PDB file of C-alpha atoms in Angstrom:
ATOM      1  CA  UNK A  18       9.171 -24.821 -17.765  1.00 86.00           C
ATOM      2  CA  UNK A  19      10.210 -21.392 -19.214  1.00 93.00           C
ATOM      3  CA  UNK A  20      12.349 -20.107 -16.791  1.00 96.00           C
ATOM      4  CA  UNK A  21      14.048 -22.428 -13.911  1.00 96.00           C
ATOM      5  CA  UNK A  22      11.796 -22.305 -10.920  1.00 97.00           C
ATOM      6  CA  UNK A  23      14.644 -22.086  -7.992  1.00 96.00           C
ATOM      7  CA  UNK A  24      16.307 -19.219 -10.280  1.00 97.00           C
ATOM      8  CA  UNK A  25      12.793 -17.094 -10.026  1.00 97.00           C
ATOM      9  CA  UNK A  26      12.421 -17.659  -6.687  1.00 97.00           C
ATOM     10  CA  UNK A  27      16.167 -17.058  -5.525  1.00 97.00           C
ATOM     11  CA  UNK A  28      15.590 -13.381  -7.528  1.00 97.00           C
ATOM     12  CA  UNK A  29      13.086 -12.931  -5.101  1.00 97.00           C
ATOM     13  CA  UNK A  30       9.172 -14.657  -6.600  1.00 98.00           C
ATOM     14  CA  UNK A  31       6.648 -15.495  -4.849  1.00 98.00           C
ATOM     15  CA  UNK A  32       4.009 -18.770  -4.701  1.00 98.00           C
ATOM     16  CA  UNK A  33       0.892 -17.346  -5.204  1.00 98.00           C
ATOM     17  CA  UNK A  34      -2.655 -19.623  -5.017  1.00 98.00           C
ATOM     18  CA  UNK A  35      -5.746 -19.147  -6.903  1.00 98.00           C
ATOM     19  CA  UNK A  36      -8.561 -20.748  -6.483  1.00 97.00           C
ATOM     20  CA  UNK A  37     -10.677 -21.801 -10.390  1.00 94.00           C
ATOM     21  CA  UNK A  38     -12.495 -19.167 -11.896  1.00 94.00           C
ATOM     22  CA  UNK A  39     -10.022 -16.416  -9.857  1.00 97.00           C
ATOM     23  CA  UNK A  40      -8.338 -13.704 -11.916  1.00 97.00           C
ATOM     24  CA  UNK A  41      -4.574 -13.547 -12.280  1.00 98.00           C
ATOM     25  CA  UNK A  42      -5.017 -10.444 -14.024  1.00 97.00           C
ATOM     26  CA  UNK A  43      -7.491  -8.424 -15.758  1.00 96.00           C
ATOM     27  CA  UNK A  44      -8.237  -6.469 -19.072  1.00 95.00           C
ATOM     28  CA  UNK A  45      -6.559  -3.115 -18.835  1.00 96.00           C
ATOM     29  CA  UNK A  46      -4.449  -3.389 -15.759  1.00 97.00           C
ATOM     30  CA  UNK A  47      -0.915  -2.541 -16.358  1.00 96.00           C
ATOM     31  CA  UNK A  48       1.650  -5.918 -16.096  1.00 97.00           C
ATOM     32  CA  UNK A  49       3.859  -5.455 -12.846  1.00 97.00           C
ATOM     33  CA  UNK A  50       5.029  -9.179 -13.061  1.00 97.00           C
ATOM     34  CA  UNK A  51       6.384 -11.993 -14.577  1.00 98.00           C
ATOM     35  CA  UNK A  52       4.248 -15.064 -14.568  1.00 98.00           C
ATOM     36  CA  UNK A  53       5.074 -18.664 -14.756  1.00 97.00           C
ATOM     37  CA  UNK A  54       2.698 -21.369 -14.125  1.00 97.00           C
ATOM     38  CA  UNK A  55       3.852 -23.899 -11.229  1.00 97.00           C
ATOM     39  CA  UNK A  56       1.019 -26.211 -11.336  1.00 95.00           C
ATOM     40  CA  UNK A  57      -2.924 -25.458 -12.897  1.00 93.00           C
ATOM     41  CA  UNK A  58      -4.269 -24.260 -16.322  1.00 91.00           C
ATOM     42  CA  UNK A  59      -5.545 -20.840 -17.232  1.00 94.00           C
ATOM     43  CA  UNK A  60      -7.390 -19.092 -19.808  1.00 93.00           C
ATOM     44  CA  UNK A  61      -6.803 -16.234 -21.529  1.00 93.00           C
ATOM     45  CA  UNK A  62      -9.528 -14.440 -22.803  1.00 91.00           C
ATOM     46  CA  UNK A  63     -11.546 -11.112 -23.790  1.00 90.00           C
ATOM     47  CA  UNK A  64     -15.404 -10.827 -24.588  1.00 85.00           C
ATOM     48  CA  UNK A  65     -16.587  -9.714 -27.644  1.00 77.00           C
ATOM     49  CA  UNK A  66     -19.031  -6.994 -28.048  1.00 74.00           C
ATOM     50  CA  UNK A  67     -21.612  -9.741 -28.263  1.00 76.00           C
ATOM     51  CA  UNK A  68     -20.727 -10.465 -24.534  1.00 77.00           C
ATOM     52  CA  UNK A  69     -19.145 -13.909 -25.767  1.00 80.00           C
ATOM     53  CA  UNK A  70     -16.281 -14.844 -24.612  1.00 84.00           C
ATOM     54  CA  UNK A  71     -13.187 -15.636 -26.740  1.00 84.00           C
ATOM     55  CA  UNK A  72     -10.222 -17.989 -25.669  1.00 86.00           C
ATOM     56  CA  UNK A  73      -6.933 -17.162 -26.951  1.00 86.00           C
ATOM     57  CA  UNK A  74      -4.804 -19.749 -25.527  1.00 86.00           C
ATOM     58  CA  UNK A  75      -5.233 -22.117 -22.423  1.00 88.00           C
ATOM     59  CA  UNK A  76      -1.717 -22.283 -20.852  1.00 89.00           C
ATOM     60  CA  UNK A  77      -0.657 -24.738 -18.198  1.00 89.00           C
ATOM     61  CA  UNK A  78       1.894 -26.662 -16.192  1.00 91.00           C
ATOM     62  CA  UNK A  79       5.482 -24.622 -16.856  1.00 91.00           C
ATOM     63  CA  UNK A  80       4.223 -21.909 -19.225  1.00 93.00           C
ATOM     64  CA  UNK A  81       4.517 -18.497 -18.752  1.00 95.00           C
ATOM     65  CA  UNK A  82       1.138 -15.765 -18.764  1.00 95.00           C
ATOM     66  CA  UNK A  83       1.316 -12.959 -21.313  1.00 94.00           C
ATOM     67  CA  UNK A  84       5.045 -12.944 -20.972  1.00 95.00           C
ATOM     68  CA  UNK A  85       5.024 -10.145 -23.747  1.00 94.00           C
ATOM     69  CA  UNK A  86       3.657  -7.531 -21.386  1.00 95.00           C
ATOM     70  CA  UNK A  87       6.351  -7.387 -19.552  1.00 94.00           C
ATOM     71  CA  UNK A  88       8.777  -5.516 -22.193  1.00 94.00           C
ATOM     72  CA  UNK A  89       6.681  -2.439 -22.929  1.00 91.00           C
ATOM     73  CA  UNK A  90       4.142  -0.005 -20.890  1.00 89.00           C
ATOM     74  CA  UNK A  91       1.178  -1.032 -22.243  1.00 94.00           C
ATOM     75  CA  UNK A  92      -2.335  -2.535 -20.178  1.00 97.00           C
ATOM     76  CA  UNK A  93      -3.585  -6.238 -20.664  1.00 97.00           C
ATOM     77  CA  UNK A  94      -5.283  -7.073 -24.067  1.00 94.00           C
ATOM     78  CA  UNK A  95      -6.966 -10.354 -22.069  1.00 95.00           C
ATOM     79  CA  UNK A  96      -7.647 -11.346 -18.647  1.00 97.00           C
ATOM     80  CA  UNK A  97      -6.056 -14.341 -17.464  1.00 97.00           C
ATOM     81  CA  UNK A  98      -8.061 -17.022 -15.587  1.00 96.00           C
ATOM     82  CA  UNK A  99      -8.005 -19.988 -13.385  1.00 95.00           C
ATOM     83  CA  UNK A 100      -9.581 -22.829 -14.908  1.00 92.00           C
ATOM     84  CA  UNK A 101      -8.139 -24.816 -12.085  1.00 92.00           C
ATOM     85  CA  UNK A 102      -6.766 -24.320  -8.571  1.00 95.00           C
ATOM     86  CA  UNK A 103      -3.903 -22.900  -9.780  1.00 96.00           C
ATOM     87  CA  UNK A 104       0.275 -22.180  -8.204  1.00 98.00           C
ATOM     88  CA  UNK A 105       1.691 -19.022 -10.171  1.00 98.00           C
ATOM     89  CA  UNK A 106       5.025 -17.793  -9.614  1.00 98.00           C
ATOM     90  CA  UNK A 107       5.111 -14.161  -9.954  1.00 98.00           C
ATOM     91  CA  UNK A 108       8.759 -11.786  -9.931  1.00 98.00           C
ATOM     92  CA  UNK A 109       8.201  -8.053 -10.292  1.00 98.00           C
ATOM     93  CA  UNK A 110       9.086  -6.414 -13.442  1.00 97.00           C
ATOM     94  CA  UNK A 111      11.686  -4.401 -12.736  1.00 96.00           C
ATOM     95  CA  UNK A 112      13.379  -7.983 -11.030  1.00 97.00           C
ATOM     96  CA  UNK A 113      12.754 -10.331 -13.490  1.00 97.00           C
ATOM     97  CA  UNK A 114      14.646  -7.542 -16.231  1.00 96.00           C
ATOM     98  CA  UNK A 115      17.140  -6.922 -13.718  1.00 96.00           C
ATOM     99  CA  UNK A 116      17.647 -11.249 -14.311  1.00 97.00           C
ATOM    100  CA  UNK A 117      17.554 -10.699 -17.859  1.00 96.00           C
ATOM    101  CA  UNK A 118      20.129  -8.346 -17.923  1.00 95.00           C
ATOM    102  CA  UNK A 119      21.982 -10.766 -15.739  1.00 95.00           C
ATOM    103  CA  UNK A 120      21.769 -13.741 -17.519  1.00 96.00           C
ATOM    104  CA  UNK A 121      20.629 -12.957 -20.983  1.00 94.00           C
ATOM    105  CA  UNK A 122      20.445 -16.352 -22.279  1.00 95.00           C
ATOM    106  CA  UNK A 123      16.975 -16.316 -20.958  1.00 96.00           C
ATOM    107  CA  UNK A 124      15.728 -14.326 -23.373  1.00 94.00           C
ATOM    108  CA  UNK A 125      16.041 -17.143 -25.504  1.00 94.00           C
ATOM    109  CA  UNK A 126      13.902 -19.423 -23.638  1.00 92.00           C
ATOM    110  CA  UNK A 127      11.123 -16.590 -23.694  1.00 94.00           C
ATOM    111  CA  UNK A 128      11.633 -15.861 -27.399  1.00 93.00           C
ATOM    112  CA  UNK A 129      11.218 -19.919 -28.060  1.00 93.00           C
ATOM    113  CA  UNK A 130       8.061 -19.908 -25.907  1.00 91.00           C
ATOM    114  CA  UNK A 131       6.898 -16.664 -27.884  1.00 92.00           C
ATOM    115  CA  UNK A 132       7.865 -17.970 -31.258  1.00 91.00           C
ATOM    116  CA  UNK A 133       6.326 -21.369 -31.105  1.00 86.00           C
ATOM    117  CA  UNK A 134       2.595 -19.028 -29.511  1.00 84.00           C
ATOM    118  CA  UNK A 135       3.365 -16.926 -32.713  1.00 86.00           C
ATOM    119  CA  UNK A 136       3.745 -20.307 -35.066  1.00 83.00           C
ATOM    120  CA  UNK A 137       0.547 -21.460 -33.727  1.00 76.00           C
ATOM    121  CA  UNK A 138      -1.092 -17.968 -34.365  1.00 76.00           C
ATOM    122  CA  UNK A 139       0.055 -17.841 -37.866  1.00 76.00           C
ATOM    123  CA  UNK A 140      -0.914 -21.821 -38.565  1.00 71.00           C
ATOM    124  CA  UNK A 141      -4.190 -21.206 -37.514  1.00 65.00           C
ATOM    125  CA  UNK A 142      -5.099 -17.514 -38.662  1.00 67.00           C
ATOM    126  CA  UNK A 143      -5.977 -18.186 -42.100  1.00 64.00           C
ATOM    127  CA  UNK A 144      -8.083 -21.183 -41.464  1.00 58.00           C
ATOM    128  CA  UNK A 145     -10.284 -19.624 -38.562  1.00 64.00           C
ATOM    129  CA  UNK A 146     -11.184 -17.137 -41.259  1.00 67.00           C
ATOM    130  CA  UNK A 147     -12.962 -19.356 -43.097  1.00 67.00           C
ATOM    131  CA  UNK A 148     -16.042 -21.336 -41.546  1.00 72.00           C
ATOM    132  CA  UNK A 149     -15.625 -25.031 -42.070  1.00 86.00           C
ATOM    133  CA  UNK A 150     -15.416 -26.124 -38.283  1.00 91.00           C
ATOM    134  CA  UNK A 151     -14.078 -29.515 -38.764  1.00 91.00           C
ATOM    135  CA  UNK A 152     -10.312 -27.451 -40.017  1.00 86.00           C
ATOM    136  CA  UNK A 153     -10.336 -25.490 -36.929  1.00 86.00           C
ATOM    137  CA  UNK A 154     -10.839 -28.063 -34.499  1.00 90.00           C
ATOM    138  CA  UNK A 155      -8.151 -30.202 -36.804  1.00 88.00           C
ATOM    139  CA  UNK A 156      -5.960 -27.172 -36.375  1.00 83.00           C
ATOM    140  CA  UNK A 157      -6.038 -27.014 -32.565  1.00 83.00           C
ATOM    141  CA  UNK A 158      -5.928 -30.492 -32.108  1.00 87.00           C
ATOM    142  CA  UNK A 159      -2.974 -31.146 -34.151  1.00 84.00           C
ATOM    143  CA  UNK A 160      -0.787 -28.218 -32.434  1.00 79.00           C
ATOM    144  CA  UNK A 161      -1.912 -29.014 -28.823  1.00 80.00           C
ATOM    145  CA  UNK A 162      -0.551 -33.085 -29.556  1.00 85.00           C
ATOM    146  CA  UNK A 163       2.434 -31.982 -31.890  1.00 81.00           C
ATOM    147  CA  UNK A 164       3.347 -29.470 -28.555  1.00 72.00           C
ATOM    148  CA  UNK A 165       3.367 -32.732 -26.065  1.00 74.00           C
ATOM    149  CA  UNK A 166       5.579 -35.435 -29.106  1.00 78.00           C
ATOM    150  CA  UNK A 167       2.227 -37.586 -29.434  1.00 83.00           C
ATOM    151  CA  UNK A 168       2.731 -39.247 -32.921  1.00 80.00           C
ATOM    152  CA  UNK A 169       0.419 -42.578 -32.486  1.00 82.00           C
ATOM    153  CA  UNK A 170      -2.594 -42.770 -33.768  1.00 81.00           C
ATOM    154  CA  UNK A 171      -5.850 -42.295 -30.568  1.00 84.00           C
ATOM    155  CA  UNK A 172      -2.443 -41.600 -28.193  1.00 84.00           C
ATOM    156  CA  UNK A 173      -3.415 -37.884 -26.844  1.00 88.00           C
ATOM    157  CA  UNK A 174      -6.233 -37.378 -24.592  1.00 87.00           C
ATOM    158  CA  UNK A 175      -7.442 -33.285 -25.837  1.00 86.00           C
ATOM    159  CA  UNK A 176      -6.997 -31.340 -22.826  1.00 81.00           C
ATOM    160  CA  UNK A 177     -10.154 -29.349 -23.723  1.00 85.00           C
ATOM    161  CA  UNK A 178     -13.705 -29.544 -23.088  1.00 86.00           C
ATOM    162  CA  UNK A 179     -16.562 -28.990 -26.201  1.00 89.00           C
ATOM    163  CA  UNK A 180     -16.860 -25.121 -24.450  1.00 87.00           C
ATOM    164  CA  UNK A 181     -13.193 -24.493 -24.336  1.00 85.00           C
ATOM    165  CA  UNK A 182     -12.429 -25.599 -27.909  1.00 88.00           C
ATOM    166  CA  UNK A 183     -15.730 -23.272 -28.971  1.00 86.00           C
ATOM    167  CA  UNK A 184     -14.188 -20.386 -27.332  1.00 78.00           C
ATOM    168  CA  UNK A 185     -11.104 -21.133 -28.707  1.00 81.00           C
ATOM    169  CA  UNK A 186     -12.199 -20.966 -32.117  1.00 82.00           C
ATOM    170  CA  UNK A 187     -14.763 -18.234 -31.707  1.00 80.00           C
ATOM    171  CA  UNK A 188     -17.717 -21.170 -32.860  1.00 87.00           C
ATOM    172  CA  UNK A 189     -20.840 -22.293 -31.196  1.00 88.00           C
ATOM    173  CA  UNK A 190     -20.422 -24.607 -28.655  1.00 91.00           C
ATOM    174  CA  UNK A 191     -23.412 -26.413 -30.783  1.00 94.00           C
ATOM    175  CA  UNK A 192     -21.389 -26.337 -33.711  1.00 93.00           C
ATOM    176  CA  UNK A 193     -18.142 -27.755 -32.214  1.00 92.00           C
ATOM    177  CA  UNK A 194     -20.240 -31.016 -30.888  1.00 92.00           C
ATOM    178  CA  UNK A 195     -21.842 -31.201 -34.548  1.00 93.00           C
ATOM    179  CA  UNK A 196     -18.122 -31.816 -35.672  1.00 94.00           C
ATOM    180  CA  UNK A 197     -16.906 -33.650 -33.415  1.00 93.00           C
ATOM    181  CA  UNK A 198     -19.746 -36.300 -34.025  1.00 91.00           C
ATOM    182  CA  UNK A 199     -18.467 -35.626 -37.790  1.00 93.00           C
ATOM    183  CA  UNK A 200     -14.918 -36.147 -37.002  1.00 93.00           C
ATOM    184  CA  UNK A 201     -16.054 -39.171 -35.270  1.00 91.00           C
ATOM    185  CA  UNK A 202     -17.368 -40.912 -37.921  1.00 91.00           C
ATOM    186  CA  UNK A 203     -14.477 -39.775 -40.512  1.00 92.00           C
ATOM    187  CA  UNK A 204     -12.794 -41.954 -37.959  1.00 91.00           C
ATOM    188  CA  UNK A 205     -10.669 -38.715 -37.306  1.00 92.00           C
ATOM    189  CA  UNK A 206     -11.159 -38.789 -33.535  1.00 91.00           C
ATOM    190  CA  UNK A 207     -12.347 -41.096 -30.880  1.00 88.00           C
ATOM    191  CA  UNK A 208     -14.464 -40.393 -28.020  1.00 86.00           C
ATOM    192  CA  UNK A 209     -14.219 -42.434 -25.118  1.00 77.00           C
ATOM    193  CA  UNK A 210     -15.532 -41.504 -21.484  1.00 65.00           C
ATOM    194  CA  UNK A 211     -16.300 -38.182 -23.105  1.00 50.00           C
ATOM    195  CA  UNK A 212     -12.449 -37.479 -23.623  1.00 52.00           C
ATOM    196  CA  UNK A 213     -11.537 -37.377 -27.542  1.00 50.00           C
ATOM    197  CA  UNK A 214      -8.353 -39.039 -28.616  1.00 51.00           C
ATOM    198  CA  UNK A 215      -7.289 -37.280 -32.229  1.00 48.00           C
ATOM    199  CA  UNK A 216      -6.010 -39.695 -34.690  1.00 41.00           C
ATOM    200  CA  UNK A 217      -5.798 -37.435 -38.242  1.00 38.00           C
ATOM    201  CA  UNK A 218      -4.803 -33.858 -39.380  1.00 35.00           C
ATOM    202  CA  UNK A 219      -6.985 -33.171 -42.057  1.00 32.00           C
ATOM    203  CA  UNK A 220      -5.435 -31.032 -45.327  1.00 30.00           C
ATOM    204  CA  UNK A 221      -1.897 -32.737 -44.319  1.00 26.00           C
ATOM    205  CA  UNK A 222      -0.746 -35.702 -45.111  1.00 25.00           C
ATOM    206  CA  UNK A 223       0.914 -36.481 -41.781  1.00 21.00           C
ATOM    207  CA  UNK A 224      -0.575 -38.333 -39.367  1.00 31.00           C
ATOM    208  CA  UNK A 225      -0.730 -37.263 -35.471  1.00 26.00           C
TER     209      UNK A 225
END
């Protein structure tokens, strides 16, 4: 977790539920709260002008929403989503500074969180400009098992489904099962049950 869950709610958070497919917040409604996820994943996402949607991240268990919001004026970019029954622990703004100011060491948990969204970002910008879908699902895969310490070969389960991972990289969803089938028989990944276990980052010579 981000930020200790008894410290949140002893600066006075609250529990809140959501039900999947329930917003958490929407596009262009000002941020009056911190948000840390207690238990449930959630997307967050905009629409292109194409009306297709586009996933920038898919947060979970312990991570925080969108955290940036919080330290300037400005409206939601995304709208953040339930993919699951979700628990979110939410602290007004002008609390969860008032912590900050208290115990400032906690700005260093949020700037780890931020940095290692912002690593990601700049890992993966250059590739997702260029079309080869096989590097972008490599890309994603790699940084989602590197995040959990997964270093055998077949030892993660990717927590995404063929949609979410085509959202995620802006692709068709018919595309992203075309490579997959690909990465399958580069002996790259391997389905099982429908779940896909990644065994090789391509364009590296490490092995995840």
């Amino acid at each position: 977790m981000i930020i200790c869950e008894n410290l949140l709610f002893s600066h006075g958070a609250e529990l809140q539920h959501y039900n999947s497919g329930d917003y958490i917040f929407k596009e262009e409604s000002t941020p009056k709260y911190y948000l840390q996820i207690k238990t449930g994943t959630v997307k967050l996402s905009s629409f292109l002008e194409d009306g297709k949607e586009f996933i920038h991240g898919i947060p979970f268990d312990g991570h925080c929403l969108a955290e940036t919001y919080i330290f300037h004026n400005k409206k939601y970019a995304v709208s953040g989503v339930a993919i699951t029954d979700c628990e979110i622990i939410r602290l007004e703004k002008s609390k969860f500074l008032k912590l900050l100011l208290e115990k400032p060491e906690l700005l260093l948990s949020v700037y780890s969180y931020t940095a290692d969204r912002m690593r990601y970002r700049h890992i993966t910008a250059a590739p997702f400009s260029f079309r080869d879908p096989i590097t972008k699902l490599t890309l994603i895969m790699s940084h989602v098992k590197a995040h959990f310490g997964f270093e055998e070969q077949f030892s993660f389960v990717v927590p995404y489904t063929r949609q979410q991972l085509a959202s995620l990289t802006g692709m068709r969803i018919e595309t992203v099962i075309r490579a997959i089938k690909k990465m399958e028989q580069q002996n790259m990944v391997k389905i099982d049950n429908s779940k896909m276990d990644q065994y090789q980052n391509l364009g590296t010579k490490q092995k995840v």
